[in-house]
Short mmCIF file of N, CA and C in Angstrom, two decimals:
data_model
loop_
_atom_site.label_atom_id
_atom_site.label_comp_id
_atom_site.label_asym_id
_atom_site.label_seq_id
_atom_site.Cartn_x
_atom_site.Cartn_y
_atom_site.Cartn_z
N UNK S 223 93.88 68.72 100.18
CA UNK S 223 93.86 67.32 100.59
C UNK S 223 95.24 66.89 101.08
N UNK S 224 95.92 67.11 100.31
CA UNK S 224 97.46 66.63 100.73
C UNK S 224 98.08 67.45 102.29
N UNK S 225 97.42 68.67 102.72
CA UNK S 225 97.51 69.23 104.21
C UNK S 225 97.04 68.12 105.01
N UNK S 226 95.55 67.45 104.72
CA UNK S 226 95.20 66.98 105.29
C UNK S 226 95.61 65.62 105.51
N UNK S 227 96.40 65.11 104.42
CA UNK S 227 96.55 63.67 104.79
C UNK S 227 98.20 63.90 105.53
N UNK S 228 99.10 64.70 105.48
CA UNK S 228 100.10 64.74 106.15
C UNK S 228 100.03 64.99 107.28
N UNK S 229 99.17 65.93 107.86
CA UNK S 229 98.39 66.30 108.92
C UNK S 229 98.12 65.02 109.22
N UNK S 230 97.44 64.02 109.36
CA UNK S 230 96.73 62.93 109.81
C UNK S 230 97.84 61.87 109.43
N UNK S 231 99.00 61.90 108.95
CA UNK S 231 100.53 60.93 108.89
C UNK S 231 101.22 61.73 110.20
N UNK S 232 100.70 62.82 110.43
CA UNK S 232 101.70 63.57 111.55
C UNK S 232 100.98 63.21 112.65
N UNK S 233 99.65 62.99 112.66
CA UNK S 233 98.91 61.96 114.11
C UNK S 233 99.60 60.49 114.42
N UNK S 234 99.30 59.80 113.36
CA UNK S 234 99.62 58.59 113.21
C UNK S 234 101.32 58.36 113.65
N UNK S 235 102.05 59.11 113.46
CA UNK S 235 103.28 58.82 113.91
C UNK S 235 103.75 59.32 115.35
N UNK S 236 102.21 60.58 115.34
CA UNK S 236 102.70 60.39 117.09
C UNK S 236 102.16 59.71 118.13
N UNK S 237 101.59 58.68 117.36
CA UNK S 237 101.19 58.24 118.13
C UNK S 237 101.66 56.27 118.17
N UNK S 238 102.51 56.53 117.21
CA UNK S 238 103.41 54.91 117.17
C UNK S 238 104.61 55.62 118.36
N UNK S 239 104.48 56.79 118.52
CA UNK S 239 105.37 57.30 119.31
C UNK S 239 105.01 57.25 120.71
N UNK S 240 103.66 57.68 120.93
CA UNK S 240 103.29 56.95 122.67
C UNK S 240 103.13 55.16 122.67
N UNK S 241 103.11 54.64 121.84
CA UNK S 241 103.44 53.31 121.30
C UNK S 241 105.00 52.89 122.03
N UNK S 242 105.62 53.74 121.63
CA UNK S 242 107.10 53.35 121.72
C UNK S 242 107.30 53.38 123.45
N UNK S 243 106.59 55.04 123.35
CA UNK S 243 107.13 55.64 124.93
C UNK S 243 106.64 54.41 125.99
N UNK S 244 105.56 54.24 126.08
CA UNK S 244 104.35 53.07 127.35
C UNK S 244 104.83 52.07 126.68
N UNK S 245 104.89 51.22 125.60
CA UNK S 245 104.90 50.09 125.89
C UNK S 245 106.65 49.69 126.23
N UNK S 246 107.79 50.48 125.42
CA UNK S 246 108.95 49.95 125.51
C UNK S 246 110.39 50.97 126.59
N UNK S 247 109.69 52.23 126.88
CA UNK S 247 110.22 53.02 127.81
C UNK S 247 109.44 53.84 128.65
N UNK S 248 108.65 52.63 129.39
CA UNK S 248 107.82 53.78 130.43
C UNK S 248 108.13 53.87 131.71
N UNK S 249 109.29 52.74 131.96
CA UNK S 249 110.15 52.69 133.32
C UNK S 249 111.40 53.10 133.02
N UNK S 250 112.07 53.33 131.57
CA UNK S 250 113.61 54.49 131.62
C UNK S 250 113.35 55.49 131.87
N UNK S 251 114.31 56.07 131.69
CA UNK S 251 114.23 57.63 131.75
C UNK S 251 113.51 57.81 130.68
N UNK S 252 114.01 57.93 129.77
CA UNK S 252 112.80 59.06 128.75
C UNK S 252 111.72 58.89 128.97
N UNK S 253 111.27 57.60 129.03
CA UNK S 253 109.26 57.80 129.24
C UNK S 253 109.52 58.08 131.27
N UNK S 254 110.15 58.02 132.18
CA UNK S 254 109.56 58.63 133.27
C UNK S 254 109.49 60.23 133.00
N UNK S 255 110.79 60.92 132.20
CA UNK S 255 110.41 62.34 131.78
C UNK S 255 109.60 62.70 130.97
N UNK S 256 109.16 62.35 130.36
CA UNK S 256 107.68 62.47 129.47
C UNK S 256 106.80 62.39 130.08
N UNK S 257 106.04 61.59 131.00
CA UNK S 257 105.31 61.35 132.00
C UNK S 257 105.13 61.65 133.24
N UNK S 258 107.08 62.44 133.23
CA UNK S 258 106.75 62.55 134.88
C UNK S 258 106.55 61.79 136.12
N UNK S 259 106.45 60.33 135.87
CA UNK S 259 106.87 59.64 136.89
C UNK S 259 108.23 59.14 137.86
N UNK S 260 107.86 58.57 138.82
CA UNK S 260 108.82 58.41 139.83
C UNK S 260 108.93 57.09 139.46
N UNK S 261 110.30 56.28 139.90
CA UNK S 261 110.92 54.58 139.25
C UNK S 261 109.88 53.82 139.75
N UNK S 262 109.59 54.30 140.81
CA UNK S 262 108.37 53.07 141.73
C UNK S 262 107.05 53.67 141.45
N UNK S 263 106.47 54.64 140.77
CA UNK S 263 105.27 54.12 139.78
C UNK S 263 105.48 53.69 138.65
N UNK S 264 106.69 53.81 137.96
CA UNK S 264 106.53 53.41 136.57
C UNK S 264 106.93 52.16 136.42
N UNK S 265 107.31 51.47 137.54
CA UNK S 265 107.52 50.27 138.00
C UNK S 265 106.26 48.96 137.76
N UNK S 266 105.58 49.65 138.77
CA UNK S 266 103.98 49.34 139.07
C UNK S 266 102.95 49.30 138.37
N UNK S 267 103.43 50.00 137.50
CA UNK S 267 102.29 50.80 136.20
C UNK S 267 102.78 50.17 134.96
N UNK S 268 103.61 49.57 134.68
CA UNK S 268 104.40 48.96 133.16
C UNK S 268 103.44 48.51 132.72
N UNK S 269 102.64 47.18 133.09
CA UNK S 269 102.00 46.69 132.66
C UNK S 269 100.57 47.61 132.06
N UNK S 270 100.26 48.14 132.82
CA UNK S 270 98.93 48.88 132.21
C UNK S 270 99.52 49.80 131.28
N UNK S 271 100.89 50.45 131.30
CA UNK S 271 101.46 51.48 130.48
C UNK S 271 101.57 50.74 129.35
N UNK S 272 101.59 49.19 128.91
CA UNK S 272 101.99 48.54 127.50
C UNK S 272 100.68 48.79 127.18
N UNK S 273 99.73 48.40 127.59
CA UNK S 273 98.20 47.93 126.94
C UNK S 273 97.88 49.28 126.57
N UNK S 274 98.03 50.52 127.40
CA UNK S 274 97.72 51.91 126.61
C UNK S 274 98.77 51.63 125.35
N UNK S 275 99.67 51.41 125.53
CA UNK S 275 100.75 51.62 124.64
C UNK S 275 100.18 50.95 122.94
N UNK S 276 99.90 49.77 123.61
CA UNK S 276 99.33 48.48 122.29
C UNK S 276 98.13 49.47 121.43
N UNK S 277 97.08 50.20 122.77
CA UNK S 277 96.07 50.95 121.66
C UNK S 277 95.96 51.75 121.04
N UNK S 278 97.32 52.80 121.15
CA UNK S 278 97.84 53.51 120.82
C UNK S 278 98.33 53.64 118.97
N UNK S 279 99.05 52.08 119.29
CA UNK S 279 99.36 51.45 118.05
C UNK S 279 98.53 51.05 116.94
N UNK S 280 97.21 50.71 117.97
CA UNK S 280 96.06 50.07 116.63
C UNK S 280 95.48 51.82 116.63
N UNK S 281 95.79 52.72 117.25
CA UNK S 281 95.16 53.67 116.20
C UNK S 281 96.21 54.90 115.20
N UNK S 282 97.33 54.29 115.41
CA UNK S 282 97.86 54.54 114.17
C UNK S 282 97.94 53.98 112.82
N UNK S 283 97.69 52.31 113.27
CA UNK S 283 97.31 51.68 112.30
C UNK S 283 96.14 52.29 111.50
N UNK S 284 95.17 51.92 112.15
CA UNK S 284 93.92 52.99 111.68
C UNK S 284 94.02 54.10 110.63
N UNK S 285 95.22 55.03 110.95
CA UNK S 285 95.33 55.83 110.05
C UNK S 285 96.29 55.65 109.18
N UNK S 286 96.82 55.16 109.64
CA UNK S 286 97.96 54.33 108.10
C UNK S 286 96.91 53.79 107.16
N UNK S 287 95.88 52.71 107.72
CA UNK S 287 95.31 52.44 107.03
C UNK S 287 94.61 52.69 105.80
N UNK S 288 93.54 54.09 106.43
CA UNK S 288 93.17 55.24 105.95
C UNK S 288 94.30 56.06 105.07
N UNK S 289 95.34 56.27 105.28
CA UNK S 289 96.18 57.84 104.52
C UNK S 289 96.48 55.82 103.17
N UNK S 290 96.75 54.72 103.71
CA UNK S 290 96.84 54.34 102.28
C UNK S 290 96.01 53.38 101.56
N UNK S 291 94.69 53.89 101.48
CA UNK S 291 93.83 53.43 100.67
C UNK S 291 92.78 53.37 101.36
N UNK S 292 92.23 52.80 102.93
CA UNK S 292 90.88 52.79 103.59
C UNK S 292 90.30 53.39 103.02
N UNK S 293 90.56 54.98 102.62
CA UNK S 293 90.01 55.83 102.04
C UNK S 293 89.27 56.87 103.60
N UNK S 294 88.43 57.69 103.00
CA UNK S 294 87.56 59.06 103.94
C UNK S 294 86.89 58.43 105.35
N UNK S 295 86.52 57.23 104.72
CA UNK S 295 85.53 56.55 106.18
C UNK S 295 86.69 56.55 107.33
N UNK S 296 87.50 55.99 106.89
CA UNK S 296 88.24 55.57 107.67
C UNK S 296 89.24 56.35 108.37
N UNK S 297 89.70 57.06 107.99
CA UNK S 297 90.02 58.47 108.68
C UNK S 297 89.65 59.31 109.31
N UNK S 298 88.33 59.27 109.21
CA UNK S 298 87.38 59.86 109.91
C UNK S 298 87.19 59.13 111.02
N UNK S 299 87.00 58.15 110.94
CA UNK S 299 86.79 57.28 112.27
C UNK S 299 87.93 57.39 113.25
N UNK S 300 89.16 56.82 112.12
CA UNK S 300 89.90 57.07 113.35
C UNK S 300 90.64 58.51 114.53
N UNK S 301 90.23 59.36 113.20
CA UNK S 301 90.92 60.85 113.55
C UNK S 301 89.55 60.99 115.06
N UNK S 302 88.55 59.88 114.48
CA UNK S 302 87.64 60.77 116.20
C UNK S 302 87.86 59.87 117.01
N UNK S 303 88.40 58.94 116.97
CA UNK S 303 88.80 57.89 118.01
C UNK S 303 90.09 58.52 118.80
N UNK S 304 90.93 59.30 117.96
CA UNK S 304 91.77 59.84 118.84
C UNK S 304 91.54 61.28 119.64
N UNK S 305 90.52 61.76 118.65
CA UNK S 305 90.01 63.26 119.43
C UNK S 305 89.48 62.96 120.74
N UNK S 306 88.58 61.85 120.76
CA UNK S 306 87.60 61.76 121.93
C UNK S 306 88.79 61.09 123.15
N UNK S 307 89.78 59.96 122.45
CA UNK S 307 90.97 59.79 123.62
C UNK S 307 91.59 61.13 124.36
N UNK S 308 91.41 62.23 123.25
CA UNK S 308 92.48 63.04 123.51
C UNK S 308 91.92 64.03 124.65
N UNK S 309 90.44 64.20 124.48
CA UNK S 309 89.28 65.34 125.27
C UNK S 309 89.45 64.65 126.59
N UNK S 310 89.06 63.11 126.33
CA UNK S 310 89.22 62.08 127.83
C UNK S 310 89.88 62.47 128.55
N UNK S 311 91.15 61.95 127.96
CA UNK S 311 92.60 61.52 129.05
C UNK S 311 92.52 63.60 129.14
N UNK S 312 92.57 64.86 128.47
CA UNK S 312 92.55 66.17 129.26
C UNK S 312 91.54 66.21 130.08
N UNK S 313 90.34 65.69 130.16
CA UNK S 313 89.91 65.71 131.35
C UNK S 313 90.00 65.06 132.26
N UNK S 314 90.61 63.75 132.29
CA UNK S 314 90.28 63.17 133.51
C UNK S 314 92.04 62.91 133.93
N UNK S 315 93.29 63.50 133.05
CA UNK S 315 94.45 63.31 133.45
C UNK S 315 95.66 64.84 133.71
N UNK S 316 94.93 65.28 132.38
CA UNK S 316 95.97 66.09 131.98
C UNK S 316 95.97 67.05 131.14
N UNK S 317 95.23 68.13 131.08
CA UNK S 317 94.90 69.38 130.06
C UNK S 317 95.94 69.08 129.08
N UNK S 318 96.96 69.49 129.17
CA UNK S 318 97.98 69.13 127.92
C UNK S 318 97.75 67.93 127.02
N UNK S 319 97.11 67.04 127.69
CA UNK S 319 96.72 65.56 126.84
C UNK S 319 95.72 66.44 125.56
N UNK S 320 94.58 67.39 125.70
CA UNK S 320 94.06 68.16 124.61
C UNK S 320 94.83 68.67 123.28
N UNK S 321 95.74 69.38 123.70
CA UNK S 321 96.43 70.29 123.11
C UNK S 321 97.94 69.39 121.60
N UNK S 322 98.25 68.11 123.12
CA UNK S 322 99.39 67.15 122.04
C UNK S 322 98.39 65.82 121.17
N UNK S 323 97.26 65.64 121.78
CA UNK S 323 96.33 64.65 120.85
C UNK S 323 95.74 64.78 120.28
N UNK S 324 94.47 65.83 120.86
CA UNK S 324 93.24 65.87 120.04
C UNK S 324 93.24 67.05 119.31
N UNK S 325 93.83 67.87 119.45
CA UNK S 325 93.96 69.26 118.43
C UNK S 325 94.33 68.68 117.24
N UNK S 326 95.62 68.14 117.03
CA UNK S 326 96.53 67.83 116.01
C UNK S 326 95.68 66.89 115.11
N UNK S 327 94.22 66.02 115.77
CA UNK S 327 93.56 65.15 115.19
C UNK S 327 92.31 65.98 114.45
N UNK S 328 92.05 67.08 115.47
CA UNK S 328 90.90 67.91 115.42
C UNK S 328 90.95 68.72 114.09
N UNK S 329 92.28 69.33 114.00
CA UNK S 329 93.00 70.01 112.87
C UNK S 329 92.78 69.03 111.57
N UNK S 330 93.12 67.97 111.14
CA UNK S 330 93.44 66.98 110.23
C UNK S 330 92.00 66.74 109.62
N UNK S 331 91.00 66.47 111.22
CA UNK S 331 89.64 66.21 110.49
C UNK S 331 89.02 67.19 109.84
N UNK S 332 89.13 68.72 110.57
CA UNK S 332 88.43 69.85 110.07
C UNK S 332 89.10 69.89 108.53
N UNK S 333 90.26 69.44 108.04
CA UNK S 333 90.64 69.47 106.92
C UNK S 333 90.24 68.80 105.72
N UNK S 334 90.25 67.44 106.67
CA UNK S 334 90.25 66.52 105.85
C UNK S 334 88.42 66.84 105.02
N UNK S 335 87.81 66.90 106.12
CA UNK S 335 85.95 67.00 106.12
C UNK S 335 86.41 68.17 104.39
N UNK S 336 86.96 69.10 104.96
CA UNK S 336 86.70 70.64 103.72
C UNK S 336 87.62 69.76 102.38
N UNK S 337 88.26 69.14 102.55
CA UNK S 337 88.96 68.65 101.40
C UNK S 337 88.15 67.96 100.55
N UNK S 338 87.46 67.22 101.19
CA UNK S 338 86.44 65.77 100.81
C UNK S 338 85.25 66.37 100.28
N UNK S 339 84.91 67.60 101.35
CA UNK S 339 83.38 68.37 101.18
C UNK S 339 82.59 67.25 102.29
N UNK S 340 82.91 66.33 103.21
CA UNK S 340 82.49 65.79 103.58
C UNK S 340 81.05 66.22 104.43
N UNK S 341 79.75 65.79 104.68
CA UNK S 341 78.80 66.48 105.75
C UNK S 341 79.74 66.69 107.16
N UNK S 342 79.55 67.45 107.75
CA UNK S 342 80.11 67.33 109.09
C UNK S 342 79.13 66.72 110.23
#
């Protein structure tokens, strides 16, 4: 259990971390190198880059929530709220979006489920 809930504190913080990147550096440098954009899209794009940024945040909350006290429901929910973001945005943006989101969520749940004994 304790793999699993650090595992799922190690989602949750990376993801106050695309929090940080879109909503408060997605036109500096560090979020255009993370992203890969040029000054005049990330220009253009700020605004939609906060609001990803903001939902980002309510699903770390989510698992803060969950790792302190929500309890199983709630971790569960949110660990698939970020898997299914994570399958999305690799298909429709960025294969690597799989590998840095939804694995690391995918991992946590398959844990969390065997820890709990949860049905799958």
């Amino acid at each position: 259990m304790t793999t699993a809930f650090v595992l799922s504190a190690l989602v949750a913080l990376l993801h106050l971390y695309f929090l940080v990147l879109e909503m408060f550096l997605w036109d500096k440098p560090a979020g255009r190198k993370v992203f890969k954009t040029t000054p005049e899209f990330a220009t253009a794009s700020k605004v939609l880059a906060a609001n990803q940024g903001l939902y980002n945040g309510f699903l770390a909350a989510g698992l803060v929530w969950g790792l302190l006290g929500g309890g199983a429901a709630v971790l569960v929910f949110f660990l698939g709220c970020v898997i299914v973001a994570g399958v999305f945005g690799a298909a429709t943006v960025n294969k690597r979006i799989f590998f840095v989101q939804a694995l690391p969520a995918l991992l946590a749940l398959a844990l969390l489920l065997l820890a709990w004994q949860l049905p799958v």
